[in-house]
Amino acid sequence: MTRNVSEYPPLEAYGLVGNLETCALVSVDGSVDWCPLPHLESPSVFARLLDAERGGRFGVRPAAAYESTQRYLDRTNVLRTEFRTAMGDLAVTDFMPIVEDGGERIRPPTMCRRVTCERGRTEVEVAFEPRFDYARAETTVEARDDGLLAAGGEESAFLTTDRPFDVSDGEATATVTLTEGDAEWFVLRYGDAEPVADGTAGRLLDDTVSFWRGWAHSCTESECVFGGPWHDQVVRSGLVLKLLTHRETGAIAAAPTTSLPEDVGGVRNWDYRYNWIRDAAFTIQALSNLHHGAEARSYFEWFLDRCRAEDPERIQPLYGLHGDPDLEERELEHLSGYRGSSPVRVGNGAIHQRQLDIYGELVLAVYETVSDDGTLDRDDWDAVRAIVDYVPEVWREPDAGIWEVRGGPRHFVFSKLMCWVALDRGIAIAEEHGFDAPLDRWRAVRNEIREAVLERGYSEERGAFVRAFDDDALDATALLVPFVGFLPFDDERVQRTVEAIRTGLTTEEGLVRRYDGDDGLPGEEGTFVLCSFWLVDALALSGRVEEAREVFLGVLDYANPLGLLAEVIDEDGGVQVGNYPQAFSHVGLVNSALYLGRAAGRTGAGIEPMGLELGRGTGASEE
């Protein structure tokens, strides 16, 4: 049945398209409900996802009652929404053009929508309701002979169509009748009033399909390290990560959306359209093992540029995709938020937080990349050395931690652990490549951190590594203790920690919450998808492979029919919440499939997974 357009579809009802500069979310009802232009960090042109009445949309759907499904064209990010009605079948193919070699750009940013009648006869409702600048600019729509010109503030967009539209109050609507075999194109170009011919749009579709299929992971599945019932979802996760990668800089957005709530109706609503440094080690590993070494290297260069440009104490946890450090958090009070979840935020206040774990994640990412391709020049080393040398000055300080809590700084165990990692991998890089470094000082501080973590970060009473020093609250980041080489997997403290998290933070369905305890915000969040994959990894590398496989398949059940995952799974309803789709969730999926593949004896090219290479360049055994 058709839905009332004032409703908010569940996040599972959306597919993602993009052009490596921005993205759009298209609902299973054929509505573009989120699209910032010209860049992912830019203000939205369509934002019905954040306000069903004011946000703006671009809808194409049958006029009659229908059932609908979505799928991607095989191994692409070209989305096809299929409608079935009593009188006929309709398909809407959505994509943002990318040429085959990825070098030439389509200017200006463009979104193409092809509408085809697959059977019988269908009447199609088209609603074009752009709202520039997060629906703050007064928008006008003007009908022209070759399309519709929309304008708001200093922005404009042109929709190519030869169909007559009724235009009123910044909205344009039309009903188009199609019979079997008919095709209709609607092509939206940002900032340009030049029409696009159907033939040109058709060529762009072919080029875009070729680009994605040329890029996507391909293999003989029976021989692939990712082989198994999840192989297609691994391929899809790689395509999601590529969509979130900026073609110019190599930076990767945490998600393409802002303010999709972790707790529906609550205030846990954040803007994730930026690059978090901590994603680096996991993302590099995931892309490399999908045989996308060029993307991993590009990302490596992006964050290494941040190291060269900033003194270590000035490095932020996140930056814009173009390297912009000015991401001041603001509230858009005129938008009601997804299902009434306010405030709607743009920018992110975490830029002002001290997050000590980022130094370990930076150096770990350098170590992983250099171990893979052996390339690190002296200028790069000078930047890395400055970071490592800064860690002894700050590791004793409290911080906001990996979860960016807003309840005040604490001595988070994971932050201390990653300070240890920064020194450990810095020592390894210097030794393996013959770089100058104050190794005696670094080793001494590494030992101090290790002793502090073992003494104050492990609770005998709880039987686990805990969230913060001298605390008994659990934190899922403790699952990573063996992965970074701090302790081996067979250490009793590691195995007790896995069990404590298995019983204390994990639901019956195998989904894992991030932590116990207060974080300075009202309300509660659900289970965090990435943490659930961390549990899979820990079980797999602890020899509990069947148990890991069971948990992994259980998490995959929550992906939508397209294979997309948000940040959080709501414990009560089992639905996806939080920003969507989430890069970290898909990184976790790829890495867990990798660990399961390796545990089953499969091999593959790329970086050796953390946890399987612990004897190389780490100090765990000598301390």
PDB file of N, CA, C and O in Angstrom, residues 95 97-101 106 200-213:
ATOM      1  N   PHE A  95      20.841   7.140  -9.881  1.00  0.00           N
ATOM      2  CA  PHE A  95      22.299   7.127  -9.767  1.00  0.00           C
ATOM      3  C   PHE A  95      22.830   8.547  -9.879  1.00  0.00           C
ATOM      4  O   PHE A  95      22.150   9.454 -10.364  1.00  0.00           O
ATOM      5  N   PRO A  97      26.103  10.261 -11.650  1.00  0.00           N
ATOM      6  CA  PRO A  97      27.060   9.815 -12.672  1.00  0.00           C
ATOM      7  C   PRO A  97      28.516   9.867 -12.209  1.00  0.00           C
ATOM      8  O   PRO A  97      28.956  10.816 -11.562  1.00  0.00           O
ATOM      9  N   ILE A  98      29.245   8.806 -12.576  1.00  0.00           N
ATOM     10  CA  ILE A  98      30.698   8.729 -12.428  1.00  0.00           C
ATOM     11  C   ILE A  98      31.222   8.080 -13.701  1.00  0.00           C
ATOM     12  O   ILE A  98      30.702   7.055 -14.134  1.00  0.00           O
ATOM     13  N   VAL A  99      32.247   8.657 -14.309  1.00  0.00           N
ATOM     14  CA  VAL A  99      32.772   8.073 -15.541  1.00  0.00           C
ATOM     15  C   VAL A  99      33.642   6.891 -15.201  1.00  0.00           C
ATOM     16  O   VAL A  99      34.078   6.702 -14.064  1.00  0.00           O
ATOM     17  N   GLU A 100      33.938   6.086 -16.217  1.00  0.00           N
ATOM     18  CA  GLU A 100      34.512   4.765 -15.997  1.00  0.00           C
ATOM     19  C   GLU A 100      35.868   4.802 -15.323  1.00  0.00           C
ATOM     20  O   GLU A 100      36.147   4.027 -14.415  1.00  0.00           O
ATOM     21  N   ASP A 101      36.760   5.717 -15.735  1.00  0.00           N
ATOM     22  CA  ASP A 101      38.098   5.697 -15.153  1.00  0.00           C
ATOM     23  C   ASP A 101      38.189   6.482 -13.862  1.00  0.00           C
ATOM     24  O   ASP A 101      39.228   6.500 -13.206  1.00  0.00           O
ATOM     25  N   ILE A 106      31.799  14.702 -13.527  1.00  0.00           N
ATOM     26  CA  ILE A 106      30.590  15.203 -14.162  1.00  0.00           C
ATOM     27  C   ILE A 106      30.244  16.513 -13.473  1.00  0.00           C
ATOM     28  O   ILE A 106      29.982  16.551 -12.281  1.00  0.00           O
ATOM     29  N   THR A 200      22.269  11.457 -23.588  1.00  0.00           N
ATOM     30  CA  THR A 200      23.398  11.726 -22.691  1.00  0.00           C
ATOM     31  C   THR A 200      23.208  11.040 -21.358  1.00  0.00           C
ATOM     32  O   THR A 200      24.135  10.438 -20.805  1.00  0.00           O
ATOM     33  N   ALA A 201      21.977  11.100 -20.827  1.00  0.00           N
ATOM     34  CA  ALA A 201      21.694  10.447 -19.554  1.00  0.00           C
ATOM     35  C   ALA A 201      21.890   8.938 -19.661  1.00  0.00           C
ATOM     36  O   ALA A 201      22.431   8.301 -18.744  1.00  0.00           O
ATOM     37  N   GLY A 202      21.475   8.353 -20.784  1.00  0.00           N
ATOM     38  CA  GLY A 202      21.663   6.924 -20.981  1.00  0.00           C
ATOM     39  C   GLY A 202      23.133   6.544 -21.022  1.00  0.00           C
ATOM     40  O   GLY A 202      23.536   5.519 -20.464  1.00  0.00           O
ATOM     41  N   ARG A 203      23.944   7.370 -21.681  1.00  0.00           N
ATOM     42  CA  ARG A 203      25.379   7.104 -21.712  1.00  0.00           C
ATOM     43  C   ARG A 203      25.986   7.208 -20.324  1.00  0.00           C
ATOM     44  O   ARG A 203      26.846   6.402 -19.929  1.00  0.00           O
ATOM     45  N   LEU A 204      25.544   8.193 -19.539  1.00  0.00           N
ATOM     46  CA  LEU A 204      26.048   8.339 -18.180  1.00  0.00           C
ATOM     47  C   LEU A 204      25.696   7.121 -17.317  1.00  0.00           C
ATOM     48  O   LEU A 204      26.487   6.707 -16.464  1.00  0.00           O
ATOM     49  N   LEU A 205      24.520   6.551 -17.553  1.00  0.00           N
ATOM     50  CA  LEU A 205      24.155   5.340 -16.820  1.00  0.00           C
ATOM     51  C   LEU A 205      25.111   4.207 -17.156  1.00  0.00           C
ATOM     52  O   LEU A 205      25.616   3.514 -16.264  1.00  0.00           O
ATOM     53  N   ASP A 206      25.380   4.011 -18.443  1.00  0.00           N
ATOM     54  CA  ASP A 206      26.298   2.946 -18.846  1.00  0.00           C
ATOM     55  C   ASP A 206      27.685   3.172 -18.252  1.00  0.00           C
ATOM     56  O   ASP A 206      28.328   2.228 -17.761  1.00  0.00           O
ATOM     57  N   ASP A 207      28.169   4.408 -18.309  1.00  0.00           N
ATOM     58  CA  ASP A 207      29.498   4.711 -17.768  1.00  0.00           C
ATOM     59  C   ASP A 207      29.558   4.477 -16.257  1.00  0.00           C
ATOM     60  O   ASP A 207      30.564   3.988 -15.725  1.00  0.00           O
ATOM     61  N   THR A 208      28.477   4.838 -15.566  1.00  0.00           N
ATOM     62  CA  THR A 208      28.457   4.692 -14.115  1.00  0.00           C
ATOM     63  C   THR A 208      28.426   3.228 -13.713  1.00  0.00           C
ATOM     64  O   THR A 208      29.121   2.797 -12.784  1.00  0.00           O
ATOM     65  N   VAL A 209      27.618   2.422 -14.416  1.00  0.00           N
ATOM     66  CA  VAL A 209      27.599   0.982 -14.156  1.00  0.00           C
ATOM     67  C   VAL A 209      28.989   0.393 -14.390  1.00  0.00           C
ATOM     68  O   VAL A 209      29.492  -0.407 -13.584  1.00  0.00           O
ATOM     69  N   SER A 210      29.646   0.801 -15.480  1.00  0.00           N
ATOM     70  CA  SER A 210      30.984   0.284 -15.787  1.00  0.00           C
ATOM     71  C   SER A 210      31.985   0.677 -14.719  1.00  0.00           C
ATOM     72  O   SER A 210      32.851  -0.128 -14.331  1.00  0.00           O
ATOM     73  N   PHE A 211      31.885   1.927 -14.226  1.00  0.00           N
ATOM     74  CA  PHE A 211      32.809   2.371 -13.187  1.00  0.00           C
ATOM     75  C   PHE A 211      32.689   1.492 -11.949  1.00  0.00           C
ATOM     76  O   PHE A 211      33.685   0.998 -11.409  1.00  0.00           O
ATOM     77  N   TRP A 212      31.458   1.314 -11.471  1.00  0.00           N
ATOM     78  CA  TRP A 212      31.283   0.559 -10.230  1.00  0.00           C
ATOM     79  C   TRP A 212      31.681  -0.898 -10.396  1.00  0.00           C
ATOM     80  O   TRP A 212      32.311  -1.489  -9.512  1.00  0.00           O
ATOM     81  N   ARG A 213      31.343  -1.508 -11.512  1.00  0.00           N
ATOM     82  CA  ARG A 213      31.702  -2.911 -11.704  1.00  0.00           C
ATOM     83  C   ARG A 213      33.198  -3.089 -11.897  1.00  0.00           C
ATOM     84  O   ARG A 213      33.764  -4.116 -11.527  1.00  0.00           O
TER      85      ARG A 213
END
